[in-house]
Every structure is written in C-alpha cells, then in structure tokens.
Amino acid sequence: MDNNNLEQITFGGGCFWCVESCFNMLKGVHSAVSGYSGGHKDHPTYEEVCTGATGHAEVVQITYDPAIISYEQLMDVFFFLHDPTQLNRQGNDVGTQYRSVIYYKDEAEKAKAEEAIEKSQQSGRWAGTYVTELTPFDKFWPAEQYHQGYYNENPTQPYCSAVVGPKIQKFKKHYGELGMLNAE
C-alpha cells in the first residue's frame, strides 16, 4: 500500500472487539485500531468510558487505501457488523458507549455517510429505523493496548466465544465469498 494515499474513517458499532477484528481482515485496510471518540474527557480509560460519564463511544479508527477498498465498501461492512436500529446498545451490551455512530471529517464525507445510511436502510438488511449518529470528528483516543487485537489474543474468553466469534464467522463467510479478505 502507498502510505501517502491512505485515508481514515472512525465509527462505532457496539463493542470494538467485534468490529476491529473484522476490519483488520479486509484487503486494503492498513490498520483498524480500537479506541474512544465523541466524549468530553481527554485520554479516557476503558473503565471511565464504561461508566457512560465521559460521553465517549467505543470506536474503531480505520486507516485504508481507497485504491483497494472504497469508503462505500467500508460502510457496507460497518452496517453488516452491527444493528444500526438499536439505540445505545448492541445485543446485551447496553450504554451510550455502544451507540451506532459515524464520525465525519468534512461535509463531503458527511454526505457520503448519509448516502451509506440511506442505501443500507433501503436494503432491508435491518428492520426498523436507523439511529446511527452522524457527528463531526474531533479526537480519537486509542484504547489500552490489551484491547488491540483482543479477539485474536482471547478467542476462548466467554464473551469472545459467545458473541465475537460467531459474528466473525458470519463476516468471514460473507466477505470471503466476495473476495474482500486478506489471505490467512
């Protein structure tokens, strides 16, 4: 990948362990880093974010090569990996830190995100009204190191085996059939 042409996108779709693992498997993704955005405290910790008091969402910041994978393809994956109709939750994970949110950097990116939301809603993939927030990007705080690649390091941890693993298998089947995954 030509590092001079890389772009970034930051969004939240529930627990970052689920989302980060999948994005790191995609062709054209240079990195997917778990972290926090959208809150009012600098350098928040996982424990602080989990209280909901900092206003942050668990997010993944993706650095990608648009010559290999498009913004629109990343949005398709984003809406595949989480239910954008659930307000401040994903399954049993409840709280504002699990909200569905896309952080945009400028008006052009906001327009692309609005189009992606509309396209996904029209697809009928999820029944119900989308509650995905569109929020101007401000800051991204990387999560603690032990959260990076968490699933790969802890696949037998109960939450990983019960929630993350099945989501990853569904993702791998779908996007593998589309030829979008890196070779293992």
mmCIF file of C-alpha atoms in Angstrom, residues 32-161:
data_model
loop_
_atom_site.group_PDB
_atom_site.id
_atom_site.type_symbol
_atom_site.label_atom_id
_atom_site.label_comp_id
_atom_site.label_asym_id
_atom_site.label_seq_id
_atom_site.Cartn_x
_atom_site.Cartn_y
_atom_site.Cartn_z
ATOM 1 C CA ALA A 32 -8.089 -0.910 12.485
ATOM 2 C CA VAL A 33 -7.455 0.461 15.969
ATOM 3 C CA SER A 34 -9.881 0.233 18.890
ATOM 4 C CA GLY A 35 -10.418 3.447 20.805
ATOM 5 C CA TYR A 36 -12.748 6.156 22.004
ATOM 6 C CA SER A 37 -14.307 9.222 20.368
ATOM 7 C CA GLY A 38 -17.132 11.656 20.912
ATOM 8 C CA GLY A 39 -16.626 12.395 24.587
ATOM 9 C CA HIS A 40 -15.520 15.330 26.677
ATOM 10 C CA LYS A 41 -12.560 13.864 28.598
ATOM 11 C CA ASP A 42 -9.030 13.703 27.237
ATOM 12 C CA HIS A 43 -7.272 10.332 27.389
ATOM 13 C CA PRO A 44 -10.234 8.363 28.786
ATOM 14 C CA THR A 45 -9.690 4.892 30.168
ATOM 15 C CA TYR A 46 -11.821 1.866 29.374
ATOM 16 C CA GLU A 47 -13.187 1.882 32.919
ATOM 17 C CA GLU A 48 -14.203 5.555 32.597
ATOM 18 C CA VAL A 49 -15.838 5.030 29.206
ATOM 19 C CA CYS A 50 -17.782 2.027 30.544
ATOM 20 C CA THR A 51 -19.497 4.264 33.115
ATOM 21 C CA GLY A 52 -21.033 6.330 30.310
ATOM 22 C CA ALA A 53 -19.989 9.503 32.152
ATOM 23 C CA THR A 54 -17.315 10.594 29.635
ATOM 24 C CA GLY A 55 -19.656 10.665 26.640
ATOM 25 C CA HIS A 56 -17.293 8.575 24.512
ATOM 26 C CA ALA A 57 -18.280 5.752 22.193
ATOM 27 C CA GLU A 58 -16.221 2.620 21.698
ATOM 28 C CA VAL A 59 -14.966 3.125 18.158
ATOM 29 C CA VAL A 60 -12.599 1.757 15.582
ATOM 30 C CA GLN A 61 -10.372 4.056 13.558
ATOM 31 C CA ILE A 62 -9.615 2.504 10.199
ATOM 32 C CA THR A 63 -6.708 3.544 8.014
ATOM 33 C CA TYR A 64 -7.288 2.308 4.482
ATOM 34 C CA ASP A 65 -6.164 2.565 0.880
ATOM 35 C CA PRO A 66 -9.093 3.886 -1.204
ATOM 36 C CA ALA A 67 -7.470 2.444 -4.339
ATOM 37 C CA ILE A 68 -8.129 -1.044 -2.882
ATOM 38 C CA ILE A 69 -11.252 -0.622 -0.735
ATOM 39 C CA SER A 70 -13.744 2.211 -1.017
ATOM 40 C CA TYR A 71 -15.467 4.273 1.639
ATOM 41 C CA GLU A 72 -18.739 2.759 0.424
ATOM 42 C CA GLN A 73 -17.422 -0.787 0.895
ATOM 43 C CA LEU A 74 -16.275 0.073 4.414
ATOM 44 C CA MET A 75 -19.738 1.444 5.170
ATOM 45 C CA ASP A 76 -21.312 -1.767 3.879
ATOM 46 C CA VAL A 77 -19.126 -3.763 6.278
ATOM 47 C CA PHE A 78 -19.942 -1.342 9.116
ATOM 48 C CA PHE A 79 -23.688 -1.886 8.658
ATOM 49 C CA PHE A 80 -23.175 -5.647 8.283
ATOM 50 C CA LEU A 81 -21.366 -5.904 11.636
ATOM 51 C CA HIS A 82 -23.881 -4.182 13.897
ATOM 52 C CA ASP A 83 -27.584 -3.444 14.190
ATOM 53 C CA PRO A 84 -27.968 0.296 13.492
ATOM 54 C CA THR A 85 -31.571 0.256 14.728
ATOM 55 C CA GLN A 86 -30.616 -0.322 18.378
ATOM 56 C CA LEU A 87 -30.252 2.891 20.354
ATOM 57 C CA ASN A 88 -27.247 2.910 22.718
ATOM 58 C CA ARG A 89 -26.801 -0.846 22.643
ATOM 59 C CA GLN A 90 -25.756 -3.886 20.681
ATOM 60 C CA GLY A 91 -27.378 -7.041 21.950
ATOM 61 C CA ASN A 92 -26.625 -7.359 25.667
ATOM 62 C CA ASP A 93 -24.078 -4.501 25.579
ATOM 63 C CA VAL A 94 -26.060 -1.512 26.833
ATOM 64 C CA GLY A 95 -24.938 2.092 27.242
ATOM 65 C CA THR A 96 -24.132 5.181 25.208
ATOM 66 C CA GLN A 97 -20.597 3.855 24.670
ATOM 67 C CA TYR A 98 -22.133 1.196 22.371
ATOM 68 C CA ARG A 99 -24.019 3.650 20.160
ATOM 69 C CA SER A 100 -24.020 3.455 16.381
ATOM 70 C CA VAL A 101 -22.071 6.486 15.170
ATOM 71 C CA ILE A 102 -20.108 7.685 12.163
ATOM 72 C CA TYR A 103 -17.596 10.492 12.723
ATOM 73 C CA TYR A 104 -17.103 12.580 9.592
ATOM 74 C CA LYS A 105 -14.215 14.942 8.820
ATOM 75 C CA ASP A 106 -15.904 17.318 6.359
ATOM 76 C CA GLU A 107 -19.197 17.967 4.564
ATOM 77 C CA ALA A 108 -18.260 15.713 1.631
ATOM 78 C CA GLU A 109 -17.653 12.792 3.999
ATOM 79 C CA LYS A 110 -20.898 13.592 5.830
ATOM 80 C CA ALA A 111 -22.775 13.399 2.528
ATOM 81 C CA LYS A 112 -21.166 10.017 1.755
ATOM 82 C CA ALA A 113 -22.142 8.757 5.216
ATOM 83 C CA GLU A 114 -25.737 9.950 4.727
ATOM 84 C CA GLU A 115 -25.835 8.097 1.389
ATOM 85 C CA ALA A 116 -24.462 4.945 3.036
ATOM 86 C CA ILE A 117 -27.096 5.085 5.770
ATOM 87 C CA GLU A 118 -29.850 5.542 3.185
ATOM 88 C CA LYS A 119 -28.533 2.718 0.994
ATOM 89 C CA SER A 120 -28.277 0.345 3.955
ATOM 90 C CA GLN A 121 -31.743 1.286 5.197
ATOM 91 C CA GLN A 122 -33.227 0.669 1.742
ATOM 92 C CA SER A 123 -31.502 -2.730 1.546
ATOM 93 C CA GLY A 124 -33.800 -4.090 4.241
ATOM 94 C CA ARG A 125 -30.858 -5.745 5.997
ATOM 95 C CA TRP A 126 -32.152 -4.426 9.318
ATOM 96 C CA ALA A 127 -35.834 -3.927 10.144
ATOM 97 C CA GLY A 128 -36.636 -0.662 11.852
ATOM 98 C CA THR A 129 -35.453 2.916 11.824
ATOM 99 C CA TYR A 130 -31.718 3.551 11.846
ATOM 100 C CA VAL A 131 -30.449 5.503 14.855
ATOM 101 C CA THR A 132 -26.859 5.880 13.619
ATOM 102 C CA GLU A 133 -25.497 9.270 14.668
ATOM 103 C CA LEU A 134 -23.533 11.458 12.269
ATOM 104 C CA THR A 135 -21.102 13.520 14.315
ATOM 105 C CA PRO A 136 -18.204 15.768 13.339
ATOM 106 C CA PHE A 137 -14.882 14.078 14.097
ATOM 107 C CA ASP A 138 -12.934 15.732 16.892
ATOM 108 C CA LYS A 139 -10.468 13.394 18.576
ATOM 109 C CA PHE A 140 -9.623 9.739 18.675
ATOM 110 C CA TRP A 141 -8.053 8.186 21.754
ATOM 111 C CA PRO A 142 -6.575 4.711 21.196
ATOM 112 C CA ALA A 143 -7.824 2.165 23.700
ATOM 113 C CA GLU A 144 -5.413 0.454 26.041
ATOM 114 C CA GLN A 145 -3.024 -1.970 24.352
ATOM 115 C CA TYR A 146 -4.762 -5.063 25.709
ATOM 116 C CA HIS A 147 -7.879 -4.122 23.663
ATOM 117 C CA GLN A 148 -5.969 -4.127 20.368
ATOM 118 C CA GLY A 149 -6.466 -7.460 18.611
ATOM 119 C CA TYR A 150 -8.380 -8.610 21.690
ATOM 120 C CA TYR A 151 -10.312 -11.396 19.981
ATOM 121 C CA ASN A 152 -7.209 -12.842 18.331
ATOM 122 C CA GLU A 153 -5.471 -12.978 21.697
ATOM 123 C CA ASN A 154 -8.512 -14.204 23.680
ATOM 124 C CA PRO A 155 -10.784 -16.313 21.434
ATOM 125 C CA THR A 156 -11.839 -18.603 24.308
ATOM 126 C CA GLN A 157 -12.764 -15.770 26.674
ATOM 127 C CA PRO A 158 -16.532 -16.282 27.290
ATOM 128 C CA TYR A 159 -17.721 -13.056 25.609
ATOM 129 C CA CYS A 160 -15.437 -13.700 22.638
ATOM 130 C CA SER A 161 -16.553 -17.283 22.124
#
